[in-house]
Coordinates of N, CA and C in Angstrom, one line a residue:
M25 N 11.6 16.6 -12.8 CA 12.3 15.4 -12.2 C 12.3 14.3 -13.3
Q26 N 13.4 13.7 -13.4 CA 13.6 12.6 -14.3 C 12.9 11.3 -13.8
V27 N 12.0 10.7 -14.5 CA 11.3 9.5 -14.1 C 11.8 8.3 -14.9
P28 N 12.4 7.3 -14.3 CA 12.9 6.2 -15.0 C 11.7 5.3 -15.6
Q29 N 12.0 4.6 -16.7 CA 11.0 3.8 -17.3 C 10.7 2.5 -16.5
T30 N 11.7 2.1 -15.6 CA 11.4 1.0 -14.7 C 11.9 1.3 -13.3
H31 N 11.5 0.5 -12.4 CA 11.9 0.8 -11.0 C 11.8 -0.6 -10.3
K32 N 12.5 -0.6 -9.1 CA 12.5 -1.9 -8.3 C 11.4 -1.8 -7.3
A33 N 10.8 -3.0 -7.0 CA 9.7 -3.1 -6.1 C 9.8 -4.4 -5.4
V34 N 9.3 -4.5 -4.1 CA 9.1 -5.7 -3.4 C 7.8 -6.3 -3.7
V35 N 7.7 -7.5 -4.1 CA 6.4 -8.1 -4.4 C 6.3 -9.4 -3.5
Y36 N 5.0 -9.7 -3.3 CA 4.7 -11.0 -2.6 C 4.8 -12.1 -3.6
D37 N 5.6 -13.1 -3.3 CA 5.8 -14.2 -4.4 C 5.2 -15.5 -4.1
K38 N 4.9 -15.8 -2.8 CA 4.3 -17.1 -2.4 C 3.2 -16.9 -1.5
P39 N 2.0 -16.6 -1.9 CA 0.8 -16.4 -1.0 C 0.7 -17.5 -0.1
G40 N 0.4 -17.2 1.2 CA 0.2 -18.2 2.2 C 1.3 -18.3 3.2
I41 N 2.5 -17.8 2.7 CA 3.7 -17.8 3.6 C 4.3 -16.4 3.5
I42 N 5.2 -16.1 4.5 CA 5.9 -14.8 4.4 C 7.1 -15.0 3.5
S43 N 6.9 -14.4 2.3 CA 7.9 -14.5 1.3 C 7.8 -13.4 0.3
T44 N 8.9 -12.7 0.0 CA 8.9 -11.6 -0.9 C 10.1 -11.7 -1.8
R45 N 10.1 -10.9 -2.9 CA 11.3 -10.8 -3.7 C 11.3 -9.4 -4.4
I46 N 12.5 -9.0 -4.8 CA 12.7 -7.7 -5.5 C 12.6 -8.0 -7.0
V47 N 11.8 -7.2 -7.6 CA 11.6 -7.3 -9.1 C 11.8 -5.9 -9.8
E48 N 12.0 -5.9 -11.0 CA 12.0 -4.7 -11.8 C 10.6 -4.6 -12.5
L49 N 9.9 -3.4 -12.3 CA 8.6 -3.2 -12.9 C 8.6 -1.9 -13.8
D50 N 7.7 -1.9 -14.8 CA 7.5 -0.7 -15.5 C 7.0 0.4 -14.6
T51 N 7.5 1.6 -14.7 CA 7.0 2.8 -13.9 C 5.7 3.3 -14.6
P52 N 4.6 3.3 -13.8 CA 3.4 3.8 -14.3 C 3.3 5.3 -14.5
S53 N 2.5 5.7 -15.4 CA 2.2 7.1 -15.6 C 0.9 7.5 -14.8
P54 N 0.9 8.6 -14.1 CA -0.3 8.9 -13.3 C -1.5 9.3 -14.2
G55 N -2.6 8.8 -13.8 CA -3.8 9.1 -14.5 C -4.5 10.4 -14.0
P56 N -5.7 10.7 -14.5 CA -6.3 12.0 -14.1 C -6.5 12.0 -12.6
G57 N -6.1 13.1 -11.9 CA -6.3 13.2 -10.5 C -5.3 12.4 -9.7
Q58 N -4.3 11.8 -10.3 CA -3.3 11.0 -9.6 C -1.9 11.7 -9.7
I59 N -1.1 11.3 -8.7 CA 0.3 11.8 -8.8 C 1.2 10.6 -8.7
L60 N 2.4 10.7 -9.2 CA 3.4 9.6 -9.1 C 4.4 10.0 -8.1
V61 N 4.6 9.2 -7.1 CA 5.6 9.5 -6.0 C 6.8 8.6 -6.1
K62 N 8.0 9.2 -6.0 CA 9.2 8.4 -5.9 C 9.4 8.1 -4.4
M63 N 9.2 6.9 -4.1 CA 9.2 6.5 -2.6 C 10.7 6.5 -2.1
W64 N 10.8 7.1 -0.9 CA 12.1 7.0 -0.2 C 12.0 5.9 0.9
V65 N 10.8 5.8 1.5 CA 10.6 4.8 2.6 C 9.2 4.3 2.4
K66 N 9.1 3.0 2.4 CA 7.8 2.3 2.3 C 7.7 1.3 3.4
L67 N 6.7 1.3 4.2 CA 6.6 0.5 5.4 C 5.8 -0.8 5.2
L68 N 6.3 -1.8 5.8 CA 5.5 -3.0 5.9 C 5.1 -3.1 7.4
T69 N 3.8 -3.4 7.6 CA 3.2 -3.4 8.9 C 2.7 -4.8 9.3
G70 N 2.0 -4.8 10.5 CA 1.4 -6.0 10.9 C 0.3 -6.6 9.9
W71 N -0.3 -5.6 9.2 CA -1.2 -6.0 8.2 C -0.6 -6.9 7.1
H72 N 0.7 -6.7 6.8 CA 1.3 -7.5 5.8 C 1.6 -8.9 6.3
L73 N 1.8 -9.1 7.5 CA 1.9 -10.5 8.1 C 0.6 -11.2 7.9
V74 N -0.5 -10.5 8.2 CA -1.8 -11.1 8.0 C -2.1 -11.4 6.5
A75 N -1.8 -10.4 5.7 CA -2.1 -10.6 4.2 C -1.2 -11.7 3.6
L76 N 0.0 -11.7 4.0 CA 0.9 -12.7 3.4 C 0.6 -14.2 3.8
T77 N 0.1 -14.3 5.0 CA -0.2 -15.7 5.5 C -1.7 -16.0 5.3
S78 N -2.5 -15.1 4.7 CA -3.9 -15.3 4.4 C -4.7 -15.6 5.6
Q79 N -4.4 -14.9 6.7 CA -5.1 -15.1 8.0 C -6.4 -14.3 7.9
T80 N -7.4 -14.7 8.7 CA -8.6 -13.9 8.8 C -8.8 -13.3 10.1
Q81 N -7.8 -13.5 11.0 CA -7.8 -13.0 12.4 C -6.6 -12.2 12.6
Y82 N -6.7 -11.1 13.2 CA -5.5 -10.3 13.5 C -4.9 -10.8 14.8
P83 N -3.7 -11.4 14.7 CA -3.1 -12.0 15.9 C -2.8 -11.1 17.0
F84 N -2.5 -9.8 16.7 CA -2.1 -8.9 17.8 C -3.3 -8.5 18.7
W85 N -4.5 -8.5 18.2 CA -5.6 -8.0 19.0 C -6.7 -9.1 19.2
N86 N -6.4 -10.3 18.6 CA -7.3 -11.4 18.6 C -8.7 -11.0 18.2
M87 N -8.8 -10.3 17.1 CA -10.1 -9.8 16.6 C -10.2 -10.1 15.1
P88 N -11.4 -10.2 14.6 CA -11.5 -10.4 13.1 C -10.9 -9.3 12.3
L89 N -10.3 -9.6 11.2 CA -9.7 -8.6 10.3 C -10.8 -7.7 9.8
R90 N -11.9 -8.2 9.4 CA -12.9 -7.4 8.8 C -14.2 -7.5 9.7
P91 N -14.4 -6.6 10.6 CA -15.5 -6.7 11.5 C -16.8 -6.5 10.9
Q92 N -16.9 -5.9 9.7 CA -18.1 -5.6 9.0 C -18.6 -6.8 8.1
P93 N -19.8 -7.3 8.2 CA -20.2 -8.4 7.4 C -20.2 -8.2 5.9
H94 N -20.3 -6.9 5.5 CA -20.3 -6.6 4.1 C -18.9 -6.5 3.5
D95 N -17.9 -6.5 4.3 CA -16.5 -6.5 3.8 C -16.1 -7.9 3.5
E96 N -15.3 -8.1 2.4 CA -14.8 -9.4 1.9 C -13.3 -9.4 2.1
Y97 N -12.8 -10.5 2.5 CA -11.4 -10.7 2.7 C -10.8 -11.3 1.4
E98 N -9.9 -10.6 0.8 CA -9.3 -11.1 -0.4 C -7.8 -11.3 -0.2
P99 N -7.3 -12.6 -0.2 CA -5.9 -12.9 0.0 C -5.0 -12.2 -1.0
V100 N -3.8 -12.0 -0.5 CA -2.8 -11.4 -1.4 C -2.5 -12.3 -2.6
K101 N -2.2 -11.7 -3.8 CA -1.9 -12.5 -5.0 C -0.4 -12.4 -5.3
S102 N 0.1 -13.5 -5.9 CA 1.5 -13.5 -6.3 C 1.8 -12.3 -7.2
G103 N 2.9 -11.6 -7.0 CA 3.3 -10.5 -7.8 C 2.7 -9.1 -7.3
Q104 N 1.9 -9.2 -6.3 CA 1.3 -7.9 -5.7 C 2.5 -7.1 -5.0
V105 N 2.5 -5.8 -5.3 CA 3.5 -4.9 -4.7 C 3.2 -4.7 -3.2
G106 N 4.1 -4.8 -2.3 CA 3.9 -4.7 -0.9 C 4.1 -3.3 -0.4
G107 N 3.5 -3.0 0.8 CA 3.6 -1.7 1.4 C 2.4 -0.8 1.1
H108 N 2.0 -0.1 2.2 CA 0.8 0.8 2.0 C 1.0 2.1 2.7
E109 N 2.1 2.4 3.3 CA 2.4 3.6 4.0 C 3.8 4.0 3.6
G110 N 4.1 5.3 3.5 CA 5.4 5.7 3.1 C 5.6 7.1 3.0
V111 N 6.9 7.5 2.6 CA 7.3 8.9 2.4 C 8.1 8.9 1.1
G112 N 7.9 10.0 0.4 CA 8.6 10.2 -0.9 C 8.5 11.6 -1.4
V113 N 8.8 11.7 -2.7 CA 8.7 13.0 -3.4 C 7.9 12.9 -4.6
V114 N 7.1 13.9 -4.9 CA 6.2 13.9 -6.1 C 7.1 14.0 -7.3
A115 N 7.0 13.0 -8.2 CA 7.8 12.9 -9.4 C 7.0 13.4 -10.7
Q116 N 5.7 13.2 -10.7 CA 4.9 13.6 -11.9 C 3.5 13.9 -11.4
L117 N 2.8 14.8 -12.1 CA 1.4 15.1 -11.9 C 0.6 14.6 -13.0
G118 N -0.5 13.9 -12.7 CA -1.4 13.5 -13.8 C -2.3 14.6 -14.2
P119 N -3.0 14.4 -15.3 CA -3.9 15.4 -15.8 C -4.9 15.8 -14.8
S120 N -5.2 17.1 -14.8 CA -6.1 17.8 -13.8 C -5.6 18.0 -12.4
C121 N -4.3 17.8 -12.3 CA -3.6 18.1 -10.9 C -2.9 19.4 -10.9
E122 N -3.0 20.2 -11.9 CA -2.2 21.4 -12.0 C -2.6 22.4 -10.9
H123 N -3.8 22.4 -10.4 CA -4.3 23.3 -9.4 C -4.6 22.6 -8.1
S124 N -3.9 21.5 -7.8 CA -4.2 20.7 -6.6 C -3.4 21.2 -5.4
G125 N -2.4 22.1 -5.6 CA -1.6 22.5 -4.5 C -0.4 21.6 -4.3
V126 N -0.3 20.5 -5.0 CA 0.8 19.6 -5.0 C 1.7 19.9 -6.2
N127 N 3.0 19.9 -5.9 CA 3.9 20.3 -7.0 C 5.0 19.2 -7.1
I128 N 5.6 19.1 -8.3 CA 6.7 18.2 -8.5 C 7.8 18.6 -7.6
G129 N 8.4 17.6 -6.9 CA 9.5 17.9 -5.9 C 9.0 18.1 -4.5
D130 N 7.6 18.2 -4.3 CA 7.1 18.2 -2.9 C 7.3 16.9 -2.2
R131 N 7.7 17.0 -0.9 CA 7.8 15.8 -0.1 C 6.4 15.5 0.4
V132 N 6.0 14.2 0.4 CA 4.7 13.8 0.8 C 4.7 12.5 1.6
G133 N 3.8 12.4 2.5 CA 3.5 11.2 3.2 C 2.3 10.5 2.7
I134 N 2.3 9.2 2.7 CA 1.2 8.4 2.2 C 0.6 7.5 3.3
K135 N -0.6 7.6 3.6 CA -1.3 6.8 4.7 C -2.4 6.1 4.0
W136 N -2.6 4.8 4.4 CA -3.6 4.0 3.7 C -5.0 4.2 4.1
I137 N -5.2 4.8 5.3 CA -6.6 4.9 5.8 C -7.3 6.0 5.0
V138 N -8.5 5.6 4.4 CA -9.3 6.6 3.6 C -10.3 7.2 4.5
S139 N -10.9 6.4 5.4 CA -11.9 6.9 6.4 C -11.9 5.9 7.6
A140 N -12.4 6.4 8.7 CA -12.6 5.6 9.9 C -13.7 6.1 10.7
C141 N -14.5 5.2 11.2 CA -15.7 5.7 12.0 C -15.3 5.9 13.5
G142 N -14.2 5.3 13.9 CA -13.7 5.4 15.3 C -14.4 4.6 16.3
N143 N -15.3 3.6 15.9 CA -16.0 2.8 16.8 C -15.3 1.6 17.3
C144 N -14.2 1.2 16.6 CA -13.5 0.0 17.0 C -12.1 0.3 17.4
M145 N -11.4 -0.6 18.1 CA -10.0 -0.3 18.6 C -9.1 0.0 17.4
V146 N -9.2 -0.8 16.3 CA -8.3 -0.7 15.2 C -8.7 0.6 14.3
G147 N -10.0 0.9 14.3 CA -10.4 2.1 13.6 C -10.5 1.9 12.1
W148 N -10.9 0.7 11.6 CA -10.9 0.4 10.2 C -12.3 0.4 9.6
C149 N -13.3 0.6 10.4 CA -14.7 0.5 9.8 C -15.1 1.8 9.3

């Protein structure tokens, strides 16, 4: 698959308010154990409203964003690429991915949750 040197991305441009812009960025190369995905669909969710406006309370459930005291809230930075869920196709494999079962051209879904204990309504802890 042909990988372009640059690509378009939506970035947050004014932290504290809901504001984004489309920019041209260098396309990264995947590192060891990583894959590069050409995104077809990238979702913006309720989390983005919270991150863009630097809220510490989730307005939808009236609960703290980070219920664990050891978690730190870090506001969005100008220039940060938005979206954390999506669907696309594998464009490149990084080193050590040859036997991962993932191949160039595979359709993949990306979900941001790495783990969840299941003890809270949102399931983020």
